[in-house]
DNA sequence: CAGGATCCCACAGGATACTG
DNA sequence: CAGTATCCTGTGGGATCCTG
């Protein structure tokens, strides 16, 4: 997983530089991978406050389907961003908890938010000026 | 564009906090939007060195199709990350150039790369330990 | 050279129904 | 409660061919 097949031309910045550049891009893509899609960021944020159960997450995210939530939780667990803890056997109760590694995304999310704000400003500004 | 329809429950952190949180997530999603997909990051990096023409970009990215390159360049232009400059009419020659705004993504890309490196380490490490 | 048009497939994610 | 199974649609992106 996470290994995509992007191919830069071998002449790109010379072979050595190209390989370095190639790996850097792979690393960026890996990070994007973990944040992309409609629900990963909301789930991460939702769990960053405290551990929660399946139904709690589902309720807070409101429009997510069980199927999607189930898949995304599995994905995040495989990526070591959350853990799935069995709390009680009878009745079955399971808790999802963010890991340290998962929390380390917080910094990135803040930076994404900041840039997104600026970006939205620019776009709106440019739309205004073209309409005058 | 860029406005998705994510819906947090109204009770989420209380109504006020929820609205703030909701907007923050929209901003994050906007940034991700600009970086997601197979080719946006490579194109941005490719153009961050110097302005290039369609065929140059195509050659350097090697496996990208004309159709995809065309669409992505249009997307990046609409998002004010690059400009499309007509250099010569006869023969037609056009140059794509990254904007200041586009260059401001560099910082984010570095951070994504750093986290991606760490992430890959963790994943590999965990796979090693489960196989022992 | 700088793309547009068309066809095609894989995958994300919603709707709905069911299970231990 | 904590999911799984099935069906369905929209979109990303490759392949191929065509044009000013």
PDB file of C-alpha atoms (C1' of nucleotides) in Angstrom:
ATOM      1  CA  UNK A   1       0.000   0.000   0.000  1.00  0.00           C
ATOM      2  CA  UNK A   2       0.910   3.641  -0.283  1.00  0.00           C
ATOM      3  CA  UNK A   3       3.377   2.930  -3.025  1.00  0.00           C
ATOM      4  CA  UNK A   4       2.144   4.552  -6.159  1.00  0.00           C
ATOM      5  CA  UNK A   5       3.664   4.249  -9.583  1.00  0.00           C
ATOM      6  CA  UNK A   6       4.398   7.815 -10.475  1.00  0.00           C
ATOM      7  CA  UNK A   7       7.187   8.021 -13.010  1.00  0.00           C
ATOM      8  CA  UNK A   8       9.330  11.020 -13.604  1.00  0.00           C
ATOM      9  CA  UNK A   9      11.419  11.085 -16.700  1.00  0.00           C
ATOM     10  CA  UNK A  10      14.874   9.759 -16.040  1.00  0.00           C
ATOM     11  CA  UNK A  11      16.358  12.980 -17.298  1.00  0.00           C
ATOM     12  CA  UNK A  12      14.422  14.993 -14.818  1.00  0.00           C
ATOM     13  CA  UNK A  13      17.042  17.031 -12.987  1.00  0.00           C
ATOM     14  CA  UNK A  14      19.446  14.254 -13.735  1.00  0.00           C
ATOM     15  CA  UNK A  15      19.096  10.758 -12.522  1.00  0.00           C
ATOM     16  CA  UNK A  16      20.234  11.244  -8.955  1.00  0.00           C
ATOM     17  CA  UNK A  17      18.170  14.333  -8.283  1.00  0.00           C
ATOM     18  CA  UNK A  18      15.253  12.678  -9.975  1.00  0.00           C
ATOM     19  CA  UNK A  19      15.308   9.738  -7.638  1.00  0.00           C
ATOM     20  CA  UNK A  20      15.456  11.983  -4.621  1.00  0.00           C
ATOM     21  CA  UNK A  21      12.662  14.110  -5.996  1.00  0.00           C
ATOM     22  CA  UNK A  22      10.634  11.017  -6.791  1.00  0.00           C
ATOM     23  CA  UNK A  23      10.851   9.732  -3.243  1.00  0.00           C
ATOM     24  CA  UNK A  24       9.955  13.111  -1.842  1.00  0.00           C
ATOM     25  CA  UNK A  25       6.841  13.152  -3.926  1.00  0.00           C
ATOM     26  CA  UNK A  26       5.955   9.670  -2.745  1.00  0.00           C
ATOM     27  CA  UNK A  27       6.185  10.864   0.834  1.00  0.00           C
ATOM     28  CA  UNK A  28       3.918  13.808   0.123  1.00  0.00           C
ATOM     29  CA  UNK A  29       1.441  11.529  -1.597  1.00  0.00           C
ATOM     30  CA  UNK A  30       1.453   9.176   1.387  1.00  0.00           C
ATOM     31  CA  UNK A  31       0.473  12.011   3.697  1.00  0.00           C
ATOM     32  CA  UNK A  32      -2.226  13.222   1.333  1.00  0.00           C
ATOM     33  CA  UNK A  33      -3.474   9.655   1.135  1.00  0.00           C
ATOM     34  CA  UNK A  34      -4.146   9.594   4.827  1.00  0.00           C
ATOM     35  CA  UNK A  35      -6.129  12.839   4.692  1.00  0.00           C
ATOM     36  CA  UNK A  36      -7.992  12.479   1.431  1.00  0.00           C
ATOM     37  CA  UNK A  37     -11.615  11.517   0.942  1.00  0.00           C
ATOM     38  CA  UNK A  38     -14.702  12.968   2.468  1.00  0.00           C
ATOM     39  CA  UNK A  39     -14.484  11.575   5.976  1.00  0.00           C
ATOM     40  CA  UNK A  40     -10.920  10.936   7.159  1.00  0.00           C
ATOM     41  CA  UNK A  41     -10.246  14.415   8.509  1.00  0.00           C
ATOM     42  CA  UNK A  42     -13.619  14.676  10.271  1.00  0.00           C
ATOM     43  CA  UNK A  43     -13.091  11.297  11.919  1.00  0.00           C
ATOM     44  CA  UNK A  44      -9.590  12.191  13.042  1.00  0.00           C
ATOM     45  CA  UNK A  45     -10.783  15.458  14.527  1.00  0.00           C
ATOM     46  CA  UNK A  46     -13.798  13.783  16.085  1.00  0.00           C
ATOM     47  CA  UNK A  47     -11.517  11.312  17.870  1.00  0.00           C
ATOM     48  CA  UNK A  48      -8.878  13.866  18.800  1.00  0.00           C
ATOM     49  CA  UNK A  49     -10.961  15.047  21.742  1.00  0.00           C
ATOM     50  CA  UNK A  50     -11.493  11.689  23.399  1.00  0.00           C
ATOM     51  CA  UNK A  51     -12.013   7.996  22.567  1.00  0.00           C
ATOM     52  CA  UNK A  52     -15.411   7.224  21.161  1.00  0.00           C
ATOM     53  CA  UNK A  53     -17.568   4.327  20.135  1.00  0.00           C
ATOM     54  CA  UNK A  54     -18.807   3.503  16.681  1.00  0.00           C
ATOM     55  CA  UNK A  55     -22.291   4.821  17.271  1.00  0.00           C
ATOM     56  CA  UNK A  56     -21.007   7.985  18.896  1.00  0.00           C
ATOM     57  CA  UNK A  57     -18.845   8.828  15.910  1.00  0.00           C
ATOM     58  CA  UNK A  58     -21.666   7.978  13.584  1.00  0.00           C
ATOM     59  CA  UNK A  59     -24.010  10.276  15.466  1.00  0.00           C
ATOM     60  CA  UNK A  60     -21.590  13.191  15.539  1.00  0.00           C
ATOM     61  CA  UNK A  61     -20.724  12.993  11.867  1.00  0.00           C
ATOM     62  CA  UNK A  62     -24.418  12.728  11.172  1.00  0.00           C
ATOM     63  CA  UNK A  63     -24.521  11.967   7.449  1.00  0.00           C
ATOM     64  CA  UNK A  64     -21.818   9.281   7.274  1.00  0.00           C
ATOM     65  CA  UNK A  65     -23.052   5.785   6.484  1.00  0.00           C
ATOM     66  CA  UNK A  66     -22.151   2.764   8.607  1.00  0.00           C
ATOM     67  CA  UNK A  67     -20.436   1.192   5.655  1.00  0.00           C
ATOM     68  CA  UNK A  68     -18.181   4.174   5.055  1.00  0.00           C
ATOM     69  CA  UNK A  69     -17.438   4.701   8.737  1.00  0.00           C
ATOM     70  CA  UNK A  70     -16.506   1.061   9.088  1.00  0.00           C
ATOM     71  CA  UNK A  71     -14.155   1.193   6.125  1.00  0.00           C
ATOM     72  CA  UNK A  72     -12.529   4.435   7.183  1.00  0.00           C
ATOM     73  CA  UNK A  73     -11.957   3.272  10.754  1.00  0.00           C
ATOM     74  CA  UNK A  74     -10.274   0.180   9.398  1.00  0.00           C
ATOM     75  CA  UNK A  75      -8.112   2.287   7.121  1.00  0.00           C
ATOM     76  CA  UNK A  76      -7.078   4.613   9.926  1.00  0.00           C
ATOM     77  CA  UNK A  77      -6.289   1.665  12.161  1.00  0.00           C
ATOM     78  CA  UNK A  78      -4.108   0.050   9.504  1.00  0.00           C
ATOM     79  CA  UNK A  79      -2.292   3.337   9.212  1.00  0.00           C
ATOM     80  CA  UNK A  80      -1.664   3.347  12.957  1.00  0.00           C
ATOM     81  CA  UNK A  81      -3.573   6.573  13.442  1.00  0.00           C
ATOM     82  CA  UNK A  82      -6.181   5.062  15.744  1.00  0.00           C
ATOM     83  CA  UNK A  83      -6.583   1.938  17.850  1.00  0.00           C
ATOM     84  CA  UNK A  84      -9.613  -0.261  18.260  1.00  0.00           C
ATOM     85  CA  UNK A  85     -10.070  -1.266  21.865  1.00  0.00           C
ATOM     86  CA  UNK A  86     -12.495  -3.858  23.104  1.00  0.00           C
ATOM     87  CA  UNK A  87     -13.911  -2.488  26.322  1.00  0.00           C
ATOM     88  CA  UNK A  88     -16.575  -4.978  27.237  1.00  0.00           C
ATOM     89  CA  UNK A  89     -17.537  -8.369  25.925  1.00  0.00           C
ATOM     90  CA  UNK A  90     -21.105  -8.528  27.197  1.00  0.00           C
ATOM     91  CA  UNK A  91     -22.582  -6.459  25.839  1.00  0.00           C
ATOM     92  CA  UNK A  92     -19.987  -5.910  23.161  1.00  0.00           C
ATOM     93  CA  UNK A  93     -18.570  -2.432  23.332  1.00  0.00           C
ATOM     94  CA  UNK A  94     -15.658  -1.095  21.364  1.00  0.00           C
ATOM     95  CA  UNK A  95     -13.818   2.155  21.613  1.00  0.00           C
ATOM     96  CA  UNK A  96     -11.779   3.937  18.990  1.00  0.00           C
ATOM     97  CA  UNK A  97      -8.891   6.003  20.226  1.00  0.00           C
ATOM     98  CA  UNK A  98      -6.459   8.249  18.426  1.00  0.00           C
ATOM     99  CA  UNK A  99      -2.772   7.343  18.742  1.00  0.00           C
ATOM    100  CA  UNK A 100       0.178   9.632  19.340  1.00  0.00           C
ATOM    101  CA  UNK A 101       1.006   9.235  15.689  1.00  0.00           C
ATOM    102  CA  UNK A 102      -2.527  10.252  14.784  1.00  0.00           C
ATOM    103  CA  UNK A 103      -2.296  13.298  17.012  1.00  0.00           C
ATOM    104  CA  UNK A 104       0.865  14.332  15.203  1.00  0.00           C
ATOM    105  CA  UNK A 105      -1.382  15.176  12.264  1.00  0.00           C
ATOM    106  CA  UNK A 106      -2.890  18.036  14.230  1.00  0.00           C
ATOM    107  CA  UNK A 107      -0.049  20.362  13.319  1.00  0.00           C
ATOM    108  CA  UNK A 108      -0.518  19.562   9.648  1.00  0.00           C
ATOM    109  CA  UNK A 109      -4.252  20.090   9.852  1.00  0.00           C
ATOM    110  CA  UNK A 110      -3.738  23.534  11.322  1.00  0.00           C
ATOM    111  CA  UNK A 111      -1.412  24.482   8.506  1.00  0.00           C
ATOM    112  CA  UNK A 112      -3.847  23.154   5.929  1.00  0.00           C
ATOM    113  CA  UNK A 113      -6.590  25.184   7.539  1.00  0.00           C
ATOM    114  CA  UNK A 114      -4.537  28.372   7.460  1.00  0.00           C
ATOM    115  CA  UNK A 115      -3.632  27.971   3.816  1.00  0.00           C
ATOM    116  CA  UNK A 116      -7.209  27.072   2.973  1.00  0.00           C
ATOM    117  CA  UNK A 117      -8.434  30.294   4.534  1.00  0.00           C
ATOM    118  CA  UNK A 118      -6.000  32.384   2.535  1.00  0.00           C
ATOM    119  CA  UNK A 119      -6.818  30.447  -0.587  1.00  0.00           C
ATOM    120  CA  UNK A 120     -10.536  31.014  -0.217  1.00  0.00           C
ATOM    121  CA  UNK A 121      -9.904  34.722   0.258  1.00  0.00           C
ATOM    122  CA  UNK A 122      -7.894  34.898  -2.928  1.00  0.00           C
ATOM    123  CA  UNK A 123     -10.439  33.022  -4.963  1.00  0.00           C
ATOM    124  CA  UNK A 124     -13.324  35.145  -3.759  1.00  0.00           C
ATOM    125  CA  UNK A 125     -11.322  38.318  -4.253  1.00  0.00           C
ATOM    126  CA  UNK A 126     -10.473  37.369  -7.799  1.00  0.00           C
ATOM    127  CA  UNK A 127     -14.098  36.562  -8.548  1.00  0.00           C
ATOM    128  CA  UNK A 128     -15.163  39.940  -7.220  1.00  0.00           C
ATOM    129  CA  UNK A 129     -12.641  41.838  -9.300  1.00  0.00           C
ATOM    130  CA  UNK A 130     -13.551  40.062 -12.521  1.00  0.00           C
ATOM    131  CA  UNK A 131     -17.201  40.937 -12.032  1.00  0.00           C
ATOM    132  CA  UNK A 132     -16.594  44.656 -11.722  1.00  0.00           C
TER     133      UNK A 132
ATOM    134  CA  UNK B   1     -16.607  25.058  -6.202  1.00  0.00           C
ATOM    135  CA  UNK B   2     -14.681  23.904  -3.194  1.00  0.00           C
ATOM    136  CA  UNK B   3     -17.734  24.077  -1.003  1.00  0.00           C
ATOM    137  CA  UNK B   4     -18.595  20.621   0.127  1.00  0.00           C
ATOM    138  CA  UNK B   5     -21.613  19.603   2.108  1.00  0.00           C
ATOM    139  CA  UNK B   6     -20.122  17.992   5.156  1.00  0.00           C
ATOM    140  CA  UNK B   7     -22.547  18.063   8.023  1.00  0.00           C
ATOM    141  CA  UNK B   8     -21.581  17.827  11.625  1.00  0.00           C
ATOM    142  CA  UNK B   9     -24.299  17.180  14.112  1.00  0.00           C
ATOM    143  CA  UNK B  10     -25.626  20.403  15.538  1.00  0.00           C
ATOM    144  CA  UNK B  11     -24.822  19.186  19.004  1.00  0.00           C
ATOM    145  CA  UNK B  12     -21.208  18.685  18.120  1.00  0.00           C
ATOM    146  CA  UNK B  13     -19.314  20.724  20.684  1.00  0.00           C
ATOM    147  CA  UNK B  14     -22.356  22.911  20.929  1.00  0.00           C
ATOM    148  CA  UNK B  15     -23.725  24.938  18.087  1.00  0.00           C
ATOM    149  CA  UNK B  16     -21.217  27.771  18.138  1.00  0.00           C
ATOM    150  CA  UNK B  17     -18.137  25.604  18.399  1.00  0.00           C
ATOM    151  CA  UNK B  18     -19.582  23.309  15.794  1.00  0.00           C
ATOM    152  CA  UNK B  19     -19.887  26.064  13.242  1.00  0.00           C
ATOM    153  CA  UNK B  20     -16.338  27.181  13.813  1.00  0.00           C
ATOM    154  CA  UNK B  21     -15.130  23.607  13.621  1.00  0.00           C
ATOM    155  CA  UNK B  22     -17.148  23.041  10.480  1.00  0.00           C
ATOM    156  CA  UNK B  23     -15.561  26.002   8.721  1.00  0.00           C
ATOM    157  CA  UNK B  24     -12.110  24.918   9.793  1.00  0.00           C
ATOM    158  CA  UNK B  25     -12.677  21.537   8.253  1.00  0.00           C
ATOM    159  CA  UNK B  26     -13.873  23.150   5.045  1.00  0.00           C
ATOM    160  CA  UNK B  27     -10.633  25.083   4.871  1.00  0.00           C
ATOM    161  CA  UNK B  28      -8.587  21.942   5.366  1.00  0.00           C
ATOM    162  CA  UNK B  29     -10.593  20.186   2.692  1.00  0.00           C
ATOM    163  CA  UNK B  30     -10.013  23.052   0.291  1.00  0.00           C
ATOM    164  CA  UNK B  31      -6.273  22.728   0.688  1.00  0.00           C
ATOM    165  CA  UNK B  32      -6.388  18.981   0.282  1.00  0.00           C
ATOM    166  CA  UNK B  33      -8.494  19.496  -2.813  1.00  0.00           C
ATOM    167  CA  UNK B  34      -5.728  21.434  -4.464  1.00  0.00           C
ATOM    168  CA  UNK B  35      -3.166  18.726  -3.731  1.00  0.00           C
ATOM    169  CA  UNK B  36      -5.164  15.581  -4.266  1.00  0.00           C
ATOM    170  CA  UNK B  37      -5.132  13.294  -7.276  1.00  0.00           C
ATOM    171  CA  UNK B  38      -2.253  11.667  -9.035  1.00  0.00           C
ATOM    172  CA  UNK B  39      -0.723  14.621 -10.848  1.00  0.00           C
ATOM    173  CA  UNK B  40      -1.324  17.954  -9.091  1.00  0.00           C
ATOM    174  CA  UNK B  41       1.705  17.824  -6.813  1.00  0.00           C
ATOM    175  CA  UNK B  42       4.069  16.648  -9.564  1.00  0.00           C
ATOM    176  CA  UNK B  43       2.897  19.432 -11.860  1.00  0.00           C
ATOM    177  CA  UNK B  44       3.287  22.057  -9.168  1.00  0.00           C
ATOM    178  CA  UNK B  45       6.795  20.869  -8.387  1.00  0.00           C
ATOM    179  CA  UNK B  46       7.651  20.597 -12.044  1.00  0.00           C
ATOM    180  CA  UNK B  47       6.669  24.239 -12.574  1.00  0.00           C
ATOM    181  CA  UNK B  48       8.233  25.492  -9.365  1.00  0.00           C
ATOM    182  CA  UNK B  49      11.686  25.518 -10.991  1.00  0.00           C
ATOM    183  CA  UNK B  50      10.803  27.622 -14.010  1.00  0.00           C
ATOM    184  CA  UNK B  51       7.980  28.264 -16.479  1.00  0.00           C
ATOM    185  CA  UNK B  52       7.436  25.459 -18.949  1.00  0.00           C
ATOM    186  CA  UNK B  53       5.430  24.618 -21.997  1.00  0.00           C
ATOM    187  CA  UNK B  54       2.793  21.943 -22.325  1.00  0.00           C
ATOM    188  CA  UNK B  55       5.041  19.510 -24.106  1.00  0.00           C
ATOM    189  CA  UNK B  56       7.894  20.065 -21.680  1.00  0.00           C
ATOM    190  CA  UNK B  57       5.727  19.242 -18.699  1.00  0.00           C
ATOM    191  CA  UNK B  58       4.309  16.267 -20.520  1.00  0.00           C
ATOM    192  CA  UNK B  59       7.798  14.993 -21.282  1.00  0.00           C
ATOM    193  CA  UNK B  60       9.053  15.404 -17.749  1.00  0.00           C
ATOM    194  CA  UNK B  61       6.079  13.737 -16.142  1.00  0.00           C
ATOM    195  CA  UNK B  62       6.454  10.981 -18.705  1.00  0.00           C
ATOM    196  CA  UNK B  63       3.348   8.863 -18.135  1.00  0.00           C
ATOM    197  CA  UNK B  64       0.735  11.607 -17.886  1.00  0.00           C
ATOM    198  CA  UNK B  65      -1.771  11.760 -20.742  1.00  0.00           C
ATOM    199  CA  UNK B  66      -2.481  14.960 -22.667  1.00  0.00           C
ATOM    200  CA  UNK B  67      -6.069  14.864 -21.564  1.00  0.00           C
ATOM    201  CA  UNK B  68      -5.174  14.699 -17.888  1.00  0.00           C
ATOM    202  CA  UNK B  69      -2.429  17.303 -18.146  1.00  0.00           C
ATOM    203  CA  UNK B  70      -4.806  19.651 -19.906  1.00  0.00           C
ATOM    204  CA  UNK B  71      -7.470  19.237 -17.260  1.00  0.00           C
ATOM    205  CA  UNK B  72      -5.067  19.617 -14.370  1.00  0.00           C
ATOM    206  CA  UNK B  73      -3.461  22.756 -15.808  1.00  0.00           C
ATOM    207  CA  UNK B  74      -6.899  24.266 -16.174  1.00  0.00           C
ATOM    208  CA  UNK B  75      -7.751  23.331 -12.601  1.00  0.00           C
ATOM    209  CA  UNK B  76      -4.534  24.839 -11.260  1.00  0.00           C
ATOM    210  CA  UNK B  77      -5.099  28.002 -13.270  1.00  0.00           C
ATOM    211  CA  UNK B  78      -8.648  28.374 -11.955  1.00  0.00           C
ATOM    212  CA  UNK B  79      -7.225  28.020  -8.484  1.00  0.00           C
ATOM    213  CA  UNK B  80      -4.745  30.820  -9.184  1.00  0.00           C
ATOM    214  CA  UNK B  81      -1.774  28.563  -8.630  1.00  0.00           C
ATOM    215  CA  UNK B  82      -0.379  28.937 -12.133  1.00  0.00           C
ATOM    216  CA  UNK B  83      -0.824  31.309 -15.047  1.00  0.00           C
ATOM    217  CA  UNK B  84      -1.121  30.494 -18.729  1.00  0.00           C
ATOM    218  CA  UNK B  85       0.917  32.906 -20.809  1.00  0.00           C
ATOM    219  CA  UNK B  86       0.780  33.158 -24.579  1.00  0.00           C
ATOM    220  CA  UNK B  87       4.344  33.717 -25.673  1.00  0.00           C
ATOM    221  CA  UNK B  88       4.123  33.599 -29.417  1.00  0.00           C
ATOM    222  CA  UNK B  89       1.240  33.539 -31.842  1.00  0.00           C
ATOM    223  CA  UNK B  90       3.027  32.076 -34.853  1.00  0.00           C
ATOM    224  CA  UNK B  91       3.818  29.398 -34.188  1.00  0.00           C
ATOM    225  CA  UNK B  92       1.546  29.168 -31.158  1.00  0.00           C
ATOM    226  CA  UNK B  93       3.558  28.746 -28.014  1.00  0.00           C
ATOM    227  CA  UNK B  94       2.226  28.863 -24.486  1.00  0.00           C
ATOM    228  CA  UNK B  95       4.004  28.891 -21.190  1.00  0.00           C
ATOM    229  CA  UNK B  96       2.743  27.814 -17.797  1.00  0.00           C
ATOM    230  CA  UNK B  97       4.149  29.631 -14.839  1.00  0.00           C
ATOM    231  CA  UNK B  98       3.652  29.166 -11.139  1.00  0.00           C
ATOM    232  CA  UNK B  99       2.252  32.132  -9.191  1.00  0.00           C
ATOM    233  CA  UNK B 100       3.347  33.486  -5.833  1.00  0.00           C
ATOM    234  CA  UNK B 101       0.268  31.862  -4.389  1.00  0.00           C
ATOM    235  CA  UNK B 102       1.285  28.562  -5.959  1.00  0.00           C
ATOM    236  CA  UNK B 103       4.765  28.886  -4.535  1.00  0.00           C
ATOM    237  CA  UNK B 104       3.266  29.353  -1.090  1.00  0.00           C
ATOM    238  CA  UNK B 105       2.358  25.673  -1.226  1.00  0.00           C
ATOM    239  CA  UNK B 106       6.044  24.758  -1.065  1.00  0.00           C
ATOM    240  CA  UNK B 107       6.104  25.078   2.702  1.00  0.00           C
ATOM    241  CA  UNK B 108       3.129  22.753   2.989  1.00  0.00           C
ATOM    242  CA  UNK B 109       4.652  20.248   0.622  1.00  0.00           C
ATOM    243  CA  UNK B 110       7.796  20.089   2.746  1.00  0.00           C
ATOM    244  CA  UNK B 111       5.771  19.428   5.849  1.00  0.00           C
ATOM    245  CA  UNK B 112       3.765  16.749   4.069  1.00  0.00           C
ATOM    246  CA  UNK B 113       6.999  15.155   2.942  1.00  0.00           C
ATOM    247  CA  UNK B 114       8.442  15.118   6.442  1.00  0.00           C
ATOM    248  CA  UNK B 115       5.351  13.544   7.947  1.00  0.00           C
ATOM    249  CA  UNK B 116       5.177  11.044   5.091  1.00  0.00           C
ATOM    250  CA  UNK B 117       8.726   9.922   5.805  1.00  0.00           C
ATOM    251  CA  UNK B 118       7.995   9.375   9.471  1.00  0.00           C
ATOM    252  CA  UNK B 119       4.749   7.640   8.622  1.00  0.00           C
ATOM    253  CA  UNK B 120       6.426   5.238   6.229  1.00  0.00           C
ATOM    254  CA  UNK B 121       9.004   4.409   8.883  1.00  0.00           C
ATOM    255  CA  UNK B 122       6.292   3.595  11.411  1.00  0.00           C
ATOM    256  CA  UNK B 123       4.363   1.431   9.027  1.00  0.00           C
ATOM    257  CA  UNK B 124       7.404  -0.551   7.981  1.00  0.00           C
ATOM    258  CA  UNK B 125       8.559  -0.889  11.568  1.00  0.00           C
ATOM    259  CA  UNK B 126       5.189  -2.205  12.659  1.00  0.00           C
ATOM    260  CA  UNK B 127       5.154  -4.717   9.812  1.00  0.00           C
ATOM    261  CA  UNK B 128       8.598  -5.942  10.791  1.00  0.00           C
ATOM    262  CA  UNK B 129       7.657  -6.412  14.419  1.00  0.00           C
ATOM    263  CA  UNK B 130       4.486  -8.334  13.638  1.00  0.00           C
ATOM    264  CA  UNK B 131       6.424 -10.742  11.467  1.00  0.00           C
ATOM    265  CA  UNK B 132       8.918 -11.670  14.175  1.00  0.00           C
TER     266      UNK B 132
ATOM    267  C1'  DC C   1       2.827  22.257 -30.744  1.00  0.00           C
ATOM    268  C1'  DA C   2      -1.280  22.531 -27.584  1.00  0.00           C
ATOM    269  C1'  DG C   3      -4.730  20.498 -26.720  1.00  0.00           C
ATOM    270  C1'  DG C   4     -10.198  18.590 -27.495  1.00  0.00           C
ATOM    271  C1'  DA C   5     -13.441  14.424 -28.176  1.00  0.00           C
ATOM    272  C1'  DT C   6     -14.727   9.879 -27.175  1.00  0.00           C
ATOM    273  C1'  DC C   7     -14.655   5.517 -24.936  1.00  0.00           C
ATOM    274  C1'  DC C   8     -13.699   2.855 -20.996  1.00  0.00           C
ATOM    275  C1'  DC C   9     -12.759   0.998 -16.397  1.00  0.00           C
ATOM    276  C1'  DA C  10     -11.774   1.194 -11.341  1.00  0.00           C
ATOM    277  C1'  DC C  11     -12.955   2.996  -7.178  1.00  0.00           C
ATOM    278  C1'  DA C  12     -15.310   6.262  -3.622  1.00  0.00           C
ATOM    279  C1'  DG C  13     -19.104   6.550  -1.311  1.00  0.00           C
ATOM    280  C1'  DG C  14     -24.473   6.762  -0.714  1.00  0.00           C
ATOM    281  C1'  DA C  15     -28.953   3.814   0.121  1.00  0.00           C
ATOM    282  C1'  DT C  16     -30.873   0.019   2.024  1.00  0.00           C
ATOM    283  C1'  DA C  17     -31.263  -4.295   4.293  1.00  0.00           C
ATOM    284  C1'  DC C  18     -29.479  -7.707   7.323  1.00  0.00           C
ATOM    285  C1'  DT C  19     -26.561 -10.079  11.475  1.00  0.00           C
ATOM    286  C1'  DG C  20     -24.140 -11.662  15.920  1.00  0.00           C
TER     287       DG C  20
ATOM    288  C1'  DC D   1     -24.496  -2.075  19.647  1.00  0.00           C
ATOM    289  C1'  DA D   2     -21.055  -2.750  15.922  1.00  0.00           C
ATOM    290  C1'  DG D   3     -20.843  -3.694  12.116  1.00  0.00           C
ATOM    291  C1'  DT D   4     -21.377  -6.719   6.930  1.00  0.00           C
ATOM    292  C1'  DA D   5     -23.580  -7.421   2.292  1.00  0.00           C
ATOM    293  C1'  DT D   6     -25.540  -5.822  -1.940  1.00  0.00           C
ATOM    294  C1'  DC D   7     -26.683  -2.557  -5.274  1.00  0.00           C
ATOM    295  C1'  DC D   8     -25.981   1.751  -7.611  1.00  0.00           C
ATOM    296  C1'  DT D   9     -24.027   6.209  -9.321  1.00  0.00           C
ATOM    297  C1'  DG D  10     -20.514   9.770 -10.060  1.00  0.00           C
ATOM    298  C1'  DT D  11     -15.876  10.800 -10.827  1.00  0.00           C
ATOM    299  C1'  DG D  12     -10.730  10.239 -11.746  1.00  0.00           C
ATOM    300  C1'  DG D  13      -7.917   9.102 -14.979  1.00  0.00           C
ATOM    301  C1'  DG D  14      -5.902   5.962 -18.841  1.00  0.00           C
ATOM    302  C1'  DA D  15      -6.079   4.846 -24.128  1.00  0.00           C
ATOM    303  C1'  DT D  16      -6.778   6.362 -28.514  1.00  0.00           C
ATOM    304  C1'  DC D  17      -7.826   9.366 -32.183  1.00  0.00           C
ATOM    305  C1'  DC D  18      -8.483  13.963 -34.042  1.00  0.00           C
ATOM    306  C1'  DT D  19      -7.670  19.317 -34.896  1.00  0.00           C
ATOM    307  C1'  DG D  20      -6.198  24.381 -35.433  1.00  0.00           C
TER     308       DG D  20
END
